[in-house]
Amino acid sequence: MALYEHVVISRQDISPQQAEALNDSLKTLIEGGGGVVAKIEYWGLRNLSYRINKNRKGHYSLLAIDAPSDAVKEMERQLSLNEDVLRYLTVRVDELDLELSPILARRDRDRERRDDAPQF
């Protein structure tokens, strides 16, 4: 099986719970095709670099996948049919990075700084 990193951007007007549900449906699709989703990260609602279908923001998610190419092709087919998905990108990688992505690591670091700040 091949290793992939997959990023999905969904519409801004869906709720975070719906974005998480989309991630769960992708996971079941991959597992149904004989693959494994090693990591799912929900990055939250973020600004887009440019407008996509009149959306200025999108819900970003990252998936680390170990699956056969047929399962990934089926997942991409399902995403192309889903109206809530603005963009997706699947990249084949040599090894999966199971650590926290730089986006979430920075968010955690910023949160720790705010917690350490003196309270007045």
PDB file of C-alpha atoms in Angstrom:
ATOM      1  CA  MET A   1       0.000   0.000   0.000  1.00  0.00           C
ATOM      2  CA  ALA A   2       1.071   3.564  -0.644  1.00  0.00           C
ATOM      3  CA  LEU A   3       1.312   6.449   1.811  1.00  0.00           C
ATOM      4  CA  TYR A   4      -0.567   9.697   1.204  1.00  0.00           C
ATOM      5  CA  GLU A   5      -1.197  13.060   2.811  1.00  0.00           C
ATOM      6  CA  HIS A   6      -4.608  14.474   1.982  1.00  0.00           C
ATOM      7  CA  VAL A   7      -5.908  18.003   2.638  1.00  0.00           C
ATOM      8  CA  VAL A   8      -9.588  18.926   2.334  1.00  0.00           C
ATOM      9  CA  ILE A   9     -11.058  22.435   2.356  1.00  0.00           C
ATOM     10  CA  SER A  10     -14.807  22.561   2.966  1.00  0.00           C
ATOM     11  CA  ARG A  11     -17.256  25.478   2.791  1.00  0.00           C
ATOM     12  CA  GLN A  12     -17.276  28.151   5.485  1.00  0.00           C
ATOM     13  CA  ASP A  13     -20.996  27.926   6.183  1.00  0.00           C
ATOM     14  CA  ILE A  14     -20.957  24.337   7.438  1.00  0.00           C
ATOM     15  CA  SER A  15     -20.434  23.769  11.147  1.00  0.00           C
ATOM     16  CA  PRO A  16     -17.214  22.338  12.615  1.00  0.00           C
ATOM     17  CA  GLN A  17     -19.221  19.215  13.539  1.00  0.00           C
ATOM     18  CA  GLN A  18     -20.182  18.754   9.881  1.00  0.00           C
ATOM     19  CA  ALA A  19     -16.525  19.145   8.873  1.00  0.00           C
ATOM     20  CA  GLU A  20     -15.582  16.474  11.439  1.00  0.00           C
ATOM     21  CA  ALA A  21     -18.367  14.253  10.083  1.00  0.00           C
ATOM     22  CA  LEU A  22     -16.868  14.658   6.603  1.00  0.00           C
ATOM     23  CA  ASN A  23     -13.506  13.520   8.003  1.00  0.00           C
ATOM     24  CA  ASP A  24     -15.166  10.491   9.609  1.00  0.00           C
ATOM     25  CA  SER A  25     -16.889   9.571   6.341  1.00  0.00           C
ATOM     26  CA  LEU A  26     -13.537   9.785   4.536  1.00  0.00           C
ATOM     27  CA  LYS A  27     -12.022   7.524   7.178  1.00  0.00           C
ATOM     28  CA  THR A  28     -14.750   4.889   6.755  1.00  0.00           C
ATOM     29  CA  LEU A  29     -14.377   5.111   2.973  1.00  0.00           C
ATOM     30  CA  ILE A  30     -10.615   4.486   3.171  1.00  0.00           C
ATOM     31  CA  GLU A  31     -11.000   1.677   5.700  1.00  0.00           C
ATOM     32  CA  GLY A  32     -13.688   0.107   3.516  1.00  0.00           C
ATOM     33  CA  GLY A  33     -11.184   0.090   0.645  1.00  0.00           C
ATOM     34  CA  GLY A  34      -8.604  -1.769   2.726  1.00  0.00           C
ATOM     35  CA  GLY A  35      -6.594   1.213   3.932  1.00  0.00           C
ATOM     36  CA  VAL A  36      -5.768   2.843   7.241  1.00  0.00           C
ATOM     37  CA  VAL A  37      -6.091   6.480   8.277  1.00  0.00           C
ATOM     38  CA  ALA A  38      -3.145   7.038  10.617  1.00  0.00           C
ATOM     39  CA  LYS A  39      -3.947  10.631  11.579  1.00  0.00           C
ATOM     40  CA  ILE A  40      -6.759  13.160  11.171  1.00  0.00           C
ATOM     41  CA  GLU A  41      -6.173  16.804  12.067  1.00  0.00           C
ATOM     42  CA  TYR A  42      -8.925  19.400  11.928  1.00  0.00           C
ATOM     43  CA  TRP A  43      -7.242  22.787  11.496  1.00  0.00           C
ATOM     44  CA  GLY A  44     -10.413  24.813  11.886  1.00  0.00           C
ATOM     45  CA  LEU A  45     -11.868  27.700   9.923  1.00  0.00           C
ATOM     46  CA  ARG A  46      -9.063  29.562   8.150  1.00  0.00           C
ATOM     47  CA  ASN A  47      -8.835  32.386   5.628  1.00  0.00           C
ATOM     48  CA  LEU A  48      -8.355  31.402   1.991  1.00  0.00           C
ATOM     49  CA  SER A  49      -5.682  33.076  -0.145  1.00  0.00           C
ATOM     50  CA  TYR A  50      -8.293  33.860  -2.768  1.00  0.00           C
ATOM     51  CA  ARG A  51     -12.046  33.453  -3.070  1.00  0.00           C
ATOM     52  CA  ILE A  52     -13.307  30.028  -4.096  1.00  0.00           C
ATOM     53  CA  ASN A  53     -16.975  29.864  -5.124  1.00  0.00           C
ATOM     54  CA  LYS A  54     -17.686  33.114  -3.220  1.00  0.00           C
ATOM     55  CA  ASN A  55     -16.111  31.730  -0.010  1.00  0.00           C
ATOM     56  CA  ARG A  56     -13.427  33.711   1.800  1.00  0.00           C
ATOM     57  CA  LYS A  57     -12.839  31.070   4.492  1.00  0.00           C
ATOM     58  CA  GLY A  58     -12.814  27.298   4.669  1.00  0.00           C
ATOM     59  CA  HIS A  59     -12.615  24.406   7.109  1.00  0.00           C
ATOM     60  CA  TYR A  60      -9.222  22.731   6.656  1.00  0.00           C
ATOM     61  CA  SER A  61      -8.476  19.087   7.493  1.00  0.00           C
ATOM     62  CA  LEU A  62      -5.350  16.954   7.053  1.00  0.00           C
ATOM     63  CA  LEU A  63      -5.400  13.155   6.791  1.00  0.00           C
ATOM     64  CA  ALA A  64      -2.404  10.806   6.816  1.00  0.00           C
ATOM     65  CA  ILE A  65      -3.418   7.726   4.819  1.00  0.00           C
ATOM     66  CA  ASP A  66      -1.921   4.287   4.167  1.00  0.00           C
ATOM     67  CA  ALA A  67      -4.141   2.813   1.468  1.00  0.00           C
ATOM     68  CA  PRO A  68      -4.225   1.241  -1.989  1.00  0.00           C
ATOM     69  CA  SER A  69      -4.614   3.667  -4.885  1.00  0.00           C
ATOM     70  CA  ASP A  70      -8.130   2.393  -5.689  1.00  0.00           C
ATOM     71  CA  ALA A  71      -9.385   3.480  -2.257  1.00  0.00           C
ATOM     72  CA  VAL A  72      -7.823   6.923  -2.685  1.00  0.00           C
ATOM     73  CA  LYS A  73      -9.344   7.302  -6.148  1.00  0.00           C
ATOM     74  CA  GLU A  74     -12.778   6.411  -4.767  1.00  0.00           C
ATOM     75  CA  MET A  75     -12.342   8.928  -1.948  1.00  0.00           C
ATOM     76  CA  GLU A  76     -11.421  11.652  -4.444  1.00  0.00           C
ATOM     77  CA  ARG A  77     -14.417  10.726  -6.590  1.00  0.00           C
ATOM     78  CA  GLN A  78     -16.727  11.070  -3.584  1.00  0.00           C
ATOM     79  CA  LEU A  79     -15.166  14.436  -2.698  1.00  0.00           C
ATOM     80  CA  SER A  80     -15.654  15.747  -6.222  1.00  0.00           C
ATOM     81  CA  LEU A  81     -19.380  14.997  -5.888  1.00  0.00           C
ATOM     82  CA  ASN A  82     -19.750  16.595  -2.442  1.00  0.00           C
ATOM     83  CA  GLU A  83     -21.087  20.171  -2.589  1.00  0.00           C
ATOM     84  CA  ASP A  84     -19.537  21.058   0.777  1.00  0.00           C
ATOM     85  CA  VAL A  85     -15.972  20.470  -0.474  1.00  0.00           C
ATOM     86  CA  LEU A  86     -14.222  23.443  -2.096  1.00  0.00           C
ATOM     87  CA  ARG A  87     -10.829  21.866  -2.794  1.00  0.00           C
ATOM     88  CA  TYR A  88      -8.830  18.754  -1.980  1.00  0.00           C
ATOM     89  CA  LEU A  89      -5.283  17.634  -2.635  1.00  0.00           C
ATOM     90  CA  THR A  90      -3.742  14.202  -2.262  1.00  0.00           C
ATOM     91  CA  VAL A  91       0.039  13.857  -2.299  1.00  0.00           C
ATOM     92  CA  ARG A  92       1.960  10.584  -2.215  1.00  0.00           C
ATOM     93  CA  VAL A  93       4.734  10.634   0.387  1.00  0.00           C
ATOM     94  CA  ASP A  94       7.632   8.351   1.277  1.00  0.00           C
ATOM     95  CA  GLU A  95       6.712   8.180   4.959  1.00  0.00           C
ATOM     96  CA  LEU A  96       3.873   9.425   7.113  1.00  0.00           C
ATOM     97  CA  ASP A  97       4.550  12.243   9.549  1.00  0.00           C
ATOM     98  CA  LEU A  98       2.495  11.322  12.616  1.00  0.00           C
ATOM     99  CA  GLU A  99       3.651  14.260  14.720  1.00  0.00           C
ATOM    100  CA  LEU A 100       1.559  17.374  15.183  1.00  0.00           C
ATOM    101  CA  SER A 101       1.533  19.499  12.037  1.00  0.00           C
ATOM    102  CA  PRO A 102       3.204  22.924  12.219  1.00  0.00           C
ATOM    103  CA  ILE A 103      -0.193  24.640  12.105  1.00  0.00           C
ATOM    104  CA  LEU A 104      -1.509  22.846  15.190  1.00  0.00           C
ATOM    105  CA  ALA A 105       1.852  23.013  16.962  1.00  0.00           C
ATOM    106  CA  ARG A 106       1.882  26.799  16.569  1.00  0.00           C
ATOM    107  CA  ARG A 107      -1.702  27.027  17.831  1.00  0.00           C
ATOM    108  CA  ASP A 108      -0.793  24.977  20.940  1.00  0.00           C
ATOM    109  CA  ARG A 109       2.328  27.073  21.514  1.00  0.00           C
ATOM    110  CA  ASP A 110       0.273  30.298  21.302  1.00  0.00           C
ATOM    111  CA  ARG A 111      -2.293  28.861  23.711  1.00  0.00           C
ATOM    112  CA  GLU A 112       0.451  27.985  26.216  1.00  0.00           C
ATOM    113  CA  ARG A 113       1.825  31.522  26.017  1.00  0.00           C
ATOM    114  CA  ARG A 114      -1.592  32.979  26.779  1.00  0.00           C
ATOM    115  CA  ASP A 115      -1.985  30.607  29.743  1.00  0.00           C
ATOM    116  CA  ASP A 116       1.438  31.603  31.110  1.00  0.00           C
ATOM    117  CA  ALA A 117       0.740  35.336  30.824  1.00  0.00           C
ATOM    118  CA  PRO A 118       0.122  37.086  34.161  1.00  0.00           C
ATOM    119  CA  GLN A 119      -3.521  37.590  35.006  1.00  0.00           C
ATOM    120  CA  PHE A 120      -4.503  41.009  36.330  1.00  0.00           C
TER     121      PHE A 120
END
